[in-house]
XYZ file of C-alpha atoms in Angstrom:
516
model
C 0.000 0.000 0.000
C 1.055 3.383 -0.817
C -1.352 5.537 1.631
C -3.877 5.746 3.625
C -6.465 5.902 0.804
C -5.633 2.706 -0.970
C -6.960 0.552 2.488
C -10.424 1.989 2.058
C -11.460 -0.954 0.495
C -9.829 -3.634 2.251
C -11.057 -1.600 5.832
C -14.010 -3.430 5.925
C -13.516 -6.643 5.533
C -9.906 -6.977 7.306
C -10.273 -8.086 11.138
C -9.160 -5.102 13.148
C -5.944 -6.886 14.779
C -4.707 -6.822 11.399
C -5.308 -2.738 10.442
C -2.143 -1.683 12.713
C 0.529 -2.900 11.189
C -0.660 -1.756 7.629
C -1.567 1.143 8.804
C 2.043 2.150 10.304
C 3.469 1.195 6.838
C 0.883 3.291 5.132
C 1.710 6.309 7.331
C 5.489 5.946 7.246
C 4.964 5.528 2.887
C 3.110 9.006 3.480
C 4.905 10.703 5.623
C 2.450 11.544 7.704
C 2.172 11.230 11.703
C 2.188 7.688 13.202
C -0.561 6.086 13.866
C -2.662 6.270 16.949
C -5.240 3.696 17.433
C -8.901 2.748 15.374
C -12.200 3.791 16.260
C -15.539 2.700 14.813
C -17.795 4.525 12.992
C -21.385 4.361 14.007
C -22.528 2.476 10.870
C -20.164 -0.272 11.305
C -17.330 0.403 9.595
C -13.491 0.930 11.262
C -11.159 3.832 10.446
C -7.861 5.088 11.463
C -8.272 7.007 14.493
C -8.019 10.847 14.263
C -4.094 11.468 14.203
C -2.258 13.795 16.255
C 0.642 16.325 15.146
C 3.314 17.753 17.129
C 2.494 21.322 17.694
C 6.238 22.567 15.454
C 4.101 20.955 12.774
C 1.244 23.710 12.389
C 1.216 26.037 15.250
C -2.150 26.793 15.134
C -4.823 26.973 17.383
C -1.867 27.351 20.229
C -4.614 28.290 22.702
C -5.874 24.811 22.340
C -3.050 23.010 22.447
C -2.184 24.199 25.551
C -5.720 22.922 27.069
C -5.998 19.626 24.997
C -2.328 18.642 23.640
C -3.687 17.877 20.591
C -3.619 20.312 16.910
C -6.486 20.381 14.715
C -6.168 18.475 11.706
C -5.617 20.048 8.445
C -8.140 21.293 6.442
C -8.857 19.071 3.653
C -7.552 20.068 0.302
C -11.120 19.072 -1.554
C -13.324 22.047 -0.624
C -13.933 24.615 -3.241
C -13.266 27.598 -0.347
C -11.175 30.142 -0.653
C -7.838 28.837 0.939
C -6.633 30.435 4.311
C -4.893 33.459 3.151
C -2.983 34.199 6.672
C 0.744 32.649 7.181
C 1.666 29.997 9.559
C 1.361 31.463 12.807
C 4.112 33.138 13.900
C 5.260 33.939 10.324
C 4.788 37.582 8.481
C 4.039 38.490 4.940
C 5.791 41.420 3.416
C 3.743 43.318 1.404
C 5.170 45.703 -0.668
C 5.102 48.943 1.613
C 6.342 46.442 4.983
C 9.002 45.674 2.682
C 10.077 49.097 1.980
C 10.501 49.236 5.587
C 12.330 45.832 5.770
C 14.953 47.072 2.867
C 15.392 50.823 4.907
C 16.381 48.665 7.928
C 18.395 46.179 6.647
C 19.717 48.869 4.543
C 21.280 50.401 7.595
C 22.502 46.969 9.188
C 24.426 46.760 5.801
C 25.698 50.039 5.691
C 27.285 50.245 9.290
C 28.776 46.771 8.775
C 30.646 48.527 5.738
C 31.704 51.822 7.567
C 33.495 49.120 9.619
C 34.970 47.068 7.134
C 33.088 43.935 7.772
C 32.215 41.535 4.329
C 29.091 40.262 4.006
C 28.638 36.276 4.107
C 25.284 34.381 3.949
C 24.381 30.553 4.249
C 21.755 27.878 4.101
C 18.387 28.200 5.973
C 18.524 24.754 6.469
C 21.357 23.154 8.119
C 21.978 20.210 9.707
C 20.570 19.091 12.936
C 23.806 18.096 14.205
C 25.295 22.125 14.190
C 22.504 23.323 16.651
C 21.589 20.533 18.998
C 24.502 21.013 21.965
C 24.833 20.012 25.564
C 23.893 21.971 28.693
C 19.339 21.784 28.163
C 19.522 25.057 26.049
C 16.464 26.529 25.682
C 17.131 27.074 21.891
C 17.635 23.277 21.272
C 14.082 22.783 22.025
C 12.550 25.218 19.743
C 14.232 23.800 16.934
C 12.387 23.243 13.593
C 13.580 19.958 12.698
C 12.593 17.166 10.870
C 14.493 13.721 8.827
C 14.338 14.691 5.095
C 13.466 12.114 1.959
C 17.209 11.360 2.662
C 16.756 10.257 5.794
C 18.922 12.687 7.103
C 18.614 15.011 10.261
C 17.940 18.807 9.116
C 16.447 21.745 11.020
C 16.021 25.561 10.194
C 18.361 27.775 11.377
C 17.472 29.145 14.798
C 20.608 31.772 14.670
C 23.602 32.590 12.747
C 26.449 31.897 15.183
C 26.523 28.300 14.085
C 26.423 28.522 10.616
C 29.344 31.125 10.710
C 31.594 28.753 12.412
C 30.719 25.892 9.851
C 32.129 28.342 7.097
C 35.304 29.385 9.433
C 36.122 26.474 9.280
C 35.609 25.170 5.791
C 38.460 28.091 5.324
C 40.616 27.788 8.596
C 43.597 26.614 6.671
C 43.285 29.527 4.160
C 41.491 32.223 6.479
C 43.181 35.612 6.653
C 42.786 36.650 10.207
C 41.151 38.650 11.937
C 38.310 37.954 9.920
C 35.749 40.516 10.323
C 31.952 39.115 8.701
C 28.754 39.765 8.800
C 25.626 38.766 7.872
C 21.496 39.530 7.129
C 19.918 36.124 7.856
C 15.888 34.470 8.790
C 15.929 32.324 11.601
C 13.637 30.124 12.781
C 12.693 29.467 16.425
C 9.276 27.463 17.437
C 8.709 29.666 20.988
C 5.649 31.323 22.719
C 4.999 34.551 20.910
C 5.396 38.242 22.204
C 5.117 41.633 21.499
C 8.415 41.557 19.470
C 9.276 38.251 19.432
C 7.783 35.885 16.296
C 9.007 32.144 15.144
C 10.710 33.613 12.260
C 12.882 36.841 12.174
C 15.314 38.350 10.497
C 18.684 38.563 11.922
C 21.895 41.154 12.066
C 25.127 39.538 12.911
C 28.359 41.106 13.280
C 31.264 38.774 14.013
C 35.251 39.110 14.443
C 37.591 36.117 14.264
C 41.440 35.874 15.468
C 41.265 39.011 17.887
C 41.805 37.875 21.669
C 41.338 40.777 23.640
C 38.205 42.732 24.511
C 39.612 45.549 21.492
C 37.078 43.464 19.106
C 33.977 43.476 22.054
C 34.624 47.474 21.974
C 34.653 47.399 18.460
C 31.611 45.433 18.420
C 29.695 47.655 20.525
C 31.183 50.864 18.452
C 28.234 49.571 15.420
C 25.516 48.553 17.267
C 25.623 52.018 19.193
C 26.701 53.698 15.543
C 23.489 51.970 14.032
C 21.292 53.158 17.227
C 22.268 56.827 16.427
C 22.066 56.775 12.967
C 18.106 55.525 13.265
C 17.457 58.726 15.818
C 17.735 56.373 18.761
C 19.739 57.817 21.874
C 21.299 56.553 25.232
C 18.368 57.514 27.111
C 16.283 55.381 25.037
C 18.482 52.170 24.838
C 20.925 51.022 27.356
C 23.638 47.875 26.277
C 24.253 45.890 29.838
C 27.462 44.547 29.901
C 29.470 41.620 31.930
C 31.314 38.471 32.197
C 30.721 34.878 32.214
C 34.149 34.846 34.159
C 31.942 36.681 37.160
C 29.750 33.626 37.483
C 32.511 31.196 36.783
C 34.481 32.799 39.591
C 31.693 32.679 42.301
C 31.012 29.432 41.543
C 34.803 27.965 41.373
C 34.225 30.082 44.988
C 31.867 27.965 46.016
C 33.349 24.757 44.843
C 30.417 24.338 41.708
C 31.730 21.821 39.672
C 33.035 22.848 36.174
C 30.301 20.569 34.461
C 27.765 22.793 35.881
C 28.659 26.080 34.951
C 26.276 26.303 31.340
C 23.392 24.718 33.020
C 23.937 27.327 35.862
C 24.077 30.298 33.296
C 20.854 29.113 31.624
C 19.130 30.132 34.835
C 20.464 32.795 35.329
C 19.644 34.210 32.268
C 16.413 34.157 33.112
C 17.046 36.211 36.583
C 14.584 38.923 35.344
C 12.447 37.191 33.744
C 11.234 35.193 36.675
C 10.525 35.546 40.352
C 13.700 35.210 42.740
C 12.334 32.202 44.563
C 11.723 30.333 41.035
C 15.199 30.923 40.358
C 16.365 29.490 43.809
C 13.745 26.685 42.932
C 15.212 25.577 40.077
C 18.789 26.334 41.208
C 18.182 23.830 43.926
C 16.773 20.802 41.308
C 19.948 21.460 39.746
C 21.871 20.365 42.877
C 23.201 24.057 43.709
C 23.305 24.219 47.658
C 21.535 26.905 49.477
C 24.577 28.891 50.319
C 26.153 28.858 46.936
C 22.428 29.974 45.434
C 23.000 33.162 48.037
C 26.101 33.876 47.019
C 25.741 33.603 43.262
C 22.796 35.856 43.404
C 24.358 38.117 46.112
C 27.230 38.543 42.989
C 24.564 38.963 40.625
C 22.864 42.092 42.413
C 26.049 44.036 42.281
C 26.132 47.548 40.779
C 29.402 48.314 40.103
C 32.879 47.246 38.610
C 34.303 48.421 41.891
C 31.811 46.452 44.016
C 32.664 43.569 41.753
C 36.396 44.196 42.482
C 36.366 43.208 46.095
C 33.803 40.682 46.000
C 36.701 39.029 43.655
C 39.962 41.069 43.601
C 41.013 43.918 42.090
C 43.662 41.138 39.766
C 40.632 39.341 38.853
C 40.549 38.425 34.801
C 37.083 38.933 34.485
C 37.183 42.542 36.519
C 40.137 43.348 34.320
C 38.332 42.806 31.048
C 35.136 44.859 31.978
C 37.765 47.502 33.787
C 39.540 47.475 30.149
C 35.962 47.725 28.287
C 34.487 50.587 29.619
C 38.085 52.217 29.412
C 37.592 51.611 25.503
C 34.259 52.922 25.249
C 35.216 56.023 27.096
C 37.639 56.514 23.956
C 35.120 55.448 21.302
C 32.465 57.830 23.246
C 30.045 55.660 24.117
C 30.107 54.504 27.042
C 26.794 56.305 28.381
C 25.604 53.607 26.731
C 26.855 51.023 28.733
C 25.683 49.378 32.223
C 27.398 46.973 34.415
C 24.794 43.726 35.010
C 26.529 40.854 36.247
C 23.312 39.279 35.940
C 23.946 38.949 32.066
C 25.374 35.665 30.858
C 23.345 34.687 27.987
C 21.180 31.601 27.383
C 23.478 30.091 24.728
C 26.053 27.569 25.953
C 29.076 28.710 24.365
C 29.921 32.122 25.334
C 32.994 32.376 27.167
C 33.864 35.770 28.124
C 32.228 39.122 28.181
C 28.809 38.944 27.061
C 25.949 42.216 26.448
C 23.110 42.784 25.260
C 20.718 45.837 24.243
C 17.540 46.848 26.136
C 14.838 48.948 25.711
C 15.684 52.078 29.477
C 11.690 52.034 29.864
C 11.399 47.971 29.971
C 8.442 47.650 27.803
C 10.306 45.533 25.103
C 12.497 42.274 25.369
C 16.466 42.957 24.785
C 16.538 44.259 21.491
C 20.293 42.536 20.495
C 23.039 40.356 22.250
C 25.764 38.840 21.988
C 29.575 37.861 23.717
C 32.897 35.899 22.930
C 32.961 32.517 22.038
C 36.759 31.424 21.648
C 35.601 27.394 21.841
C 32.914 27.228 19.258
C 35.011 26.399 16.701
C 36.669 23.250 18.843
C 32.937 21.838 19.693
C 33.092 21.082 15.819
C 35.857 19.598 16.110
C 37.981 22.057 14.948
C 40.769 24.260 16.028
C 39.899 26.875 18.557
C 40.097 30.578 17.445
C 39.403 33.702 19.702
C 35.656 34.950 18.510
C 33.049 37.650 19.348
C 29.875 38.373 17.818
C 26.376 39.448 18.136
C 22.535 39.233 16.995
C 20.702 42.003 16.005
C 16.542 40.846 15.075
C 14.536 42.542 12.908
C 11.539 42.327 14.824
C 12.387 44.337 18.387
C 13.825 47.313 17.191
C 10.749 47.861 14.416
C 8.559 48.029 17.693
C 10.805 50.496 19.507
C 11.406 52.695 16.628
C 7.650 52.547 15.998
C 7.260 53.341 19.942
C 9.249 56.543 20.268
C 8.518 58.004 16.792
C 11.457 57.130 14.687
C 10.862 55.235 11.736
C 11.201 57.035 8.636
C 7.845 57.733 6.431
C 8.005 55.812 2.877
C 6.845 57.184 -0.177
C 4.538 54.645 -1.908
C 5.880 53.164 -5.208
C 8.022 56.184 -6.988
C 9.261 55.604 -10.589
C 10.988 58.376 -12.284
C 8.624 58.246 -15.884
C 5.459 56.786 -17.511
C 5.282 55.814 -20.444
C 1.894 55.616 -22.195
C 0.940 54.747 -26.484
C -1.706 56.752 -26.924
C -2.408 54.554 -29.945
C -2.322 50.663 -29.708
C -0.211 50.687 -33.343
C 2.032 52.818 -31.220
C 2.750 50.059 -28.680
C 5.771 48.423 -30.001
C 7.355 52.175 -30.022
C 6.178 52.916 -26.709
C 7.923 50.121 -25.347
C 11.130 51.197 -27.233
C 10.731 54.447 -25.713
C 10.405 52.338 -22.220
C 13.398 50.000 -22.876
C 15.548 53.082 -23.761
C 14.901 55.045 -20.627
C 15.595 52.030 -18.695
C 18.581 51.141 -20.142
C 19.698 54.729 -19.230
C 19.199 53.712 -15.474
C 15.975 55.529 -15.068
C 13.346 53.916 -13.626
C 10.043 53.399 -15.489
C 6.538 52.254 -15.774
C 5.404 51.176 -18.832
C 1.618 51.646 -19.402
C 0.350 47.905 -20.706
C -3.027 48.251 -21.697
C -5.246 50.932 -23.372
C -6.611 53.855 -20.850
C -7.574 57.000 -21.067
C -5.756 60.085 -20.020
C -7.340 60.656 -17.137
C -6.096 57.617 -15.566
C -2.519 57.819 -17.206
C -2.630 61.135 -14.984
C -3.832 59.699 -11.932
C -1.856 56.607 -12.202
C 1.631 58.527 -12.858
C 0.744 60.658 -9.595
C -0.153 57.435 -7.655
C 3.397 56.695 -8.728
C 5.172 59.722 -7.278
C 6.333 59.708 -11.222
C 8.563 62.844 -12.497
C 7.489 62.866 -15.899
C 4.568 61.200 -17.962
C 6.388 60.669 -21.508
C 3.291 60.468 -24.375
C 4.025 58.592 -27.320
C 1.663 59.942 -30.067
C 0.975 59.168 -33.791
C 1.982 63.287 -34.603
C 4.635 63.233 -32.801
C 6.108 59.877 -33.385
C 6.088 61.148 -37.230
C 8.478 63.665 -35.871
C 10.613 61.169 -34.456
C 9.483 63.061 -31.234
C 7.146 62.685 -28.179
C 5.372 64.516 -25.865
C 6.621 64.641 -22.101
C 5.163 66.427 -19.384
C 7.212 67.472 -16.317
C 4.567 66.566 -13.153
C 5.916 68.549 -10.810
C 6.237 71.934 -12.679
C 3.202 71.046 -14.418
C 4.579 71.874 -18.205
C 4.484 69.644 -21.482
C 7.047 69.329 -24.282
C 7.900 68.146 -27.054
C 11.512 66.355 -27.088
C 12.722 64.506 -29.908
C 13.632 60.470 -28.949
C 17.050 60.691 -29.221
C 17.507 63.877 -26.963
C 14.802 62.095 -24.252
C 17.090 58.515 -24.585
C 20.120 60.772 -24.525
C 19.458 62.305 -20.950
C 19.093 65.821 -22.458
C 17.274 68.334 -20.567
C 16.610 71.001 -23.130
C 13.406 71.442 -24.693
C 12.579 71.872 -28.429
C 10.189 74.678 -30.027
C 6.895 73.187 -29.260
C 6.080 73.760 -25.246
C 2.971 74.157 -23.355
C 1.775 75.174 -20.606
C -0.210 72.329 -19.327
């Protein structure tokens, strides 16, 4: 059997011990959800029970699943309805004036990663399984989209960058000119619980530097994402970038006598410190096997205000008060560091930061942290490569829309704008109107070529619609001329202007002009 379908027949006569195992072959031929049991059908018959989908399948109907486990099946692909024309939840569409916005913004992420001398890199959405799925209960490991391909083999959609990057690294590590300094506009994928802000796809801004050891690349790092923050009107009194270690928590713990195997599952929860009430966080520091004292004094460490504070709770010769000492010296230099704020409380979900981490934030706290990111100098050895010093953030598309939309910011876009319409005013004129067209375009100008037959009164309305400089005419008198008619839209005058001055890029008129 092929599917489901082809057992119809046989259904009713087969003995129902004997429907399960052809039915698991008939699912797995599918590809479709294993089956679940068989129910009967009031009239007599039996049929495959009503099968069940993982929620990453659909995500619909989320409320539901929550209360029943269960997804409602798909709609059948018979009816004559109108199909559902909304995307998968959690996805957006891009219509034509959210993508102006989406090009402005990315736009910007491109053009500070160039003032700074980054080169652009890109990869595969999909990836394989294997890059994301690491040790340590991450969060992110669980909100994979993942799935075994026709191939059989283990894929997933990317759910960040950072990954992907390293797989290229090193694909060139024997070749690689270092530093390397990359960057890169990518979707990601992520099945999580939707916020304001936060979606199961987004777009993504990273900035990454390879081969530099010191905090020099963090600082230059933070240089672009506070560079970017000023360039879209955006000021330290609107966003604040917390900064910190994950050698702070490593130290109170070694303190404490934490073993080493603990620390990433320890900095998972504490990630979460303001996202969740205190005692939560001692609750699930205690299931971890964290003793009471050691919960004190890691969160005692994380409440501190101040580099100096942090300086006697571990010495002034401490590494990881040294590096945020050396940090905010940079920034002073760079001039931003009224941007900055010491959190201790910041180490990142992701297992594989190493050093100083940061990340972005919204000074009134209605949004979730708008970027992030850290050093990660053994990425590149959990693939089973050679270690290399790295830093490197995420920058989503999604967070700093809302802001900017919240305090007033975001540019206003022009509808469509072409620079000329072109319009036959005879349908034997069409082939020469779309000469005229071609020409124009070829000379870098942008046009709209009229298709069909309307009257002037649209052509008028429609080049306005446009935000269009010019409407060119192409008429049977002038034509004869070798000439056509083109009226300036903004100064309101019309002209004649023979083809090869208009395909030339001339600007003078001839002897017939009108006042229009």
């Amino acid at each position: 059997c092929r599917s489901v379908n082809c057992l119809s027949a046989r259904m009713q006569v087969l003995r129902i011990d004997k429907l399960r195992p052809l039915l698991h072959q008939a699912t797995r031929c599918a590809r479709i959800v294993p089956f679940q049991g068989i129910r009967k059908i009031s009239n007599g018959q039996v049929a495959a029970a009503e099968a069940t989908e993982a929620p990453v399948a659909t995500g619909k109907n989320e409320k539901s699943e929550k209360k029943t486990g269960k997804v409602s099946a798909p709609a059948s692909s018979e009816g004559k309805g109108m199909i559902d024309t909304q995307p998968p939840r959690g996805t957006r569409d891009f219509f034509p004036e959210e993508h102006r916005l989406r090009n402005w913004l990315f736009g910007e992420f491109s053009a500070v990663s160039n003032l700074f001398g980054f080169e652009q890199w890109d990869a595969p959405v999909l990836e394989s399984e294997e890059l994301f799925v690491r040790k340590a209960g991450e969060e992110i490991t669980d909100q994979l989209y993942n799935f075994e391909d026709k191939g059989q083999r283990r894929v997933a959609l990317r759910p960040e960058l950072t990954p992907s990057l390293a797989r290229l690294v090193l694909a060139r590590q024997k070749t690689l000119v270092l530093p390397a300094k990359w960057f890169a506009i990518g979707q990601c994928w992520r099945y999580e619980r939707m916020t304001r802000g936060r979606r199961r796809e987004h777009y993504q801004w990273n900035m990454d530097i390879v081969g530099v050891p010191g905090v020099e690349a963090e600082a230059e790092l933070l240089a672009a994402i506070t560079l970017f923050f000023q360039r879209v009107g955006l000021t330290s009194q609107d966003v604040g970038i917390k900064v910190s270690s994950r050698k702070v928590l490593q130290a109170v713990l070694e303190r404490y006598g934490v073993p080493a195997d603990m620390f990433a599952r320890v900095c998972v929860i504490v990630d979460k410190i303001e996202k969740l009430p205190r005692e939560q966080i001692e609750k699930e520091l205690a299931v971890l096997g964290v003793a009471p004292q050691t919960i004190e004094g890691v969160l005692g460490a994380m409440a501190l205000k101040s580099v100096d504070a942090l300086a006697e709770l571990l010495g002034p010769e401490s590494e990881a008060v040294k590096d945020i000492r050396r940090l905010f010296e940079l920034a002073q230099g760079y001039g931003y560091a009224d941007w900055l704020v010491f959190d201790p409380s910041v180490v990142r979900g992701l297992a594989y930061y190493t050093g100083t981490v940061f990340e972005g934030f919204d000074r009134e706290g209605k949004l979730r942290a708008i970027c992030g990111g850290g050093r990660y100098d053994r990425l590149l050895g959990t693939f089973g490569g050679e270690d290399q010093p790295c830093c490197g953030f995420g920058f989503g598309d999604a967070v700093i829309v809302e802001l900017l939309k919240e305090r007033g910011k975001l540019p206003e876009f022009k509808s469509q704008q072409v620079d000329d319409v072109v319009v036959a005013l005879d349908e034997a004129l069409r082939p020469a109107a779309n000469g005229v067209a071609q020409g124009l375009r070829r000379c870098g100008r942008r046009v709209e070529l009229v298709l069909e037959s309307k009257k002037m009164k649209w052509a008028f309305k429609h080049a306005e619609r446009l935000n269009a400089g010019r409407l060119v005419l192409v008429g049977s008198d002038e034509w004869a001329r070798g000439a056509v008619s083109v009226k300036d839209l903004a100064a309101r005058e019309q002209k004649e202007m023979a083809v090869a001055e208009l395909l030339g890029g001339g600007a003078s008129s001839s002897s017939s002009s009108s006042q229009a």
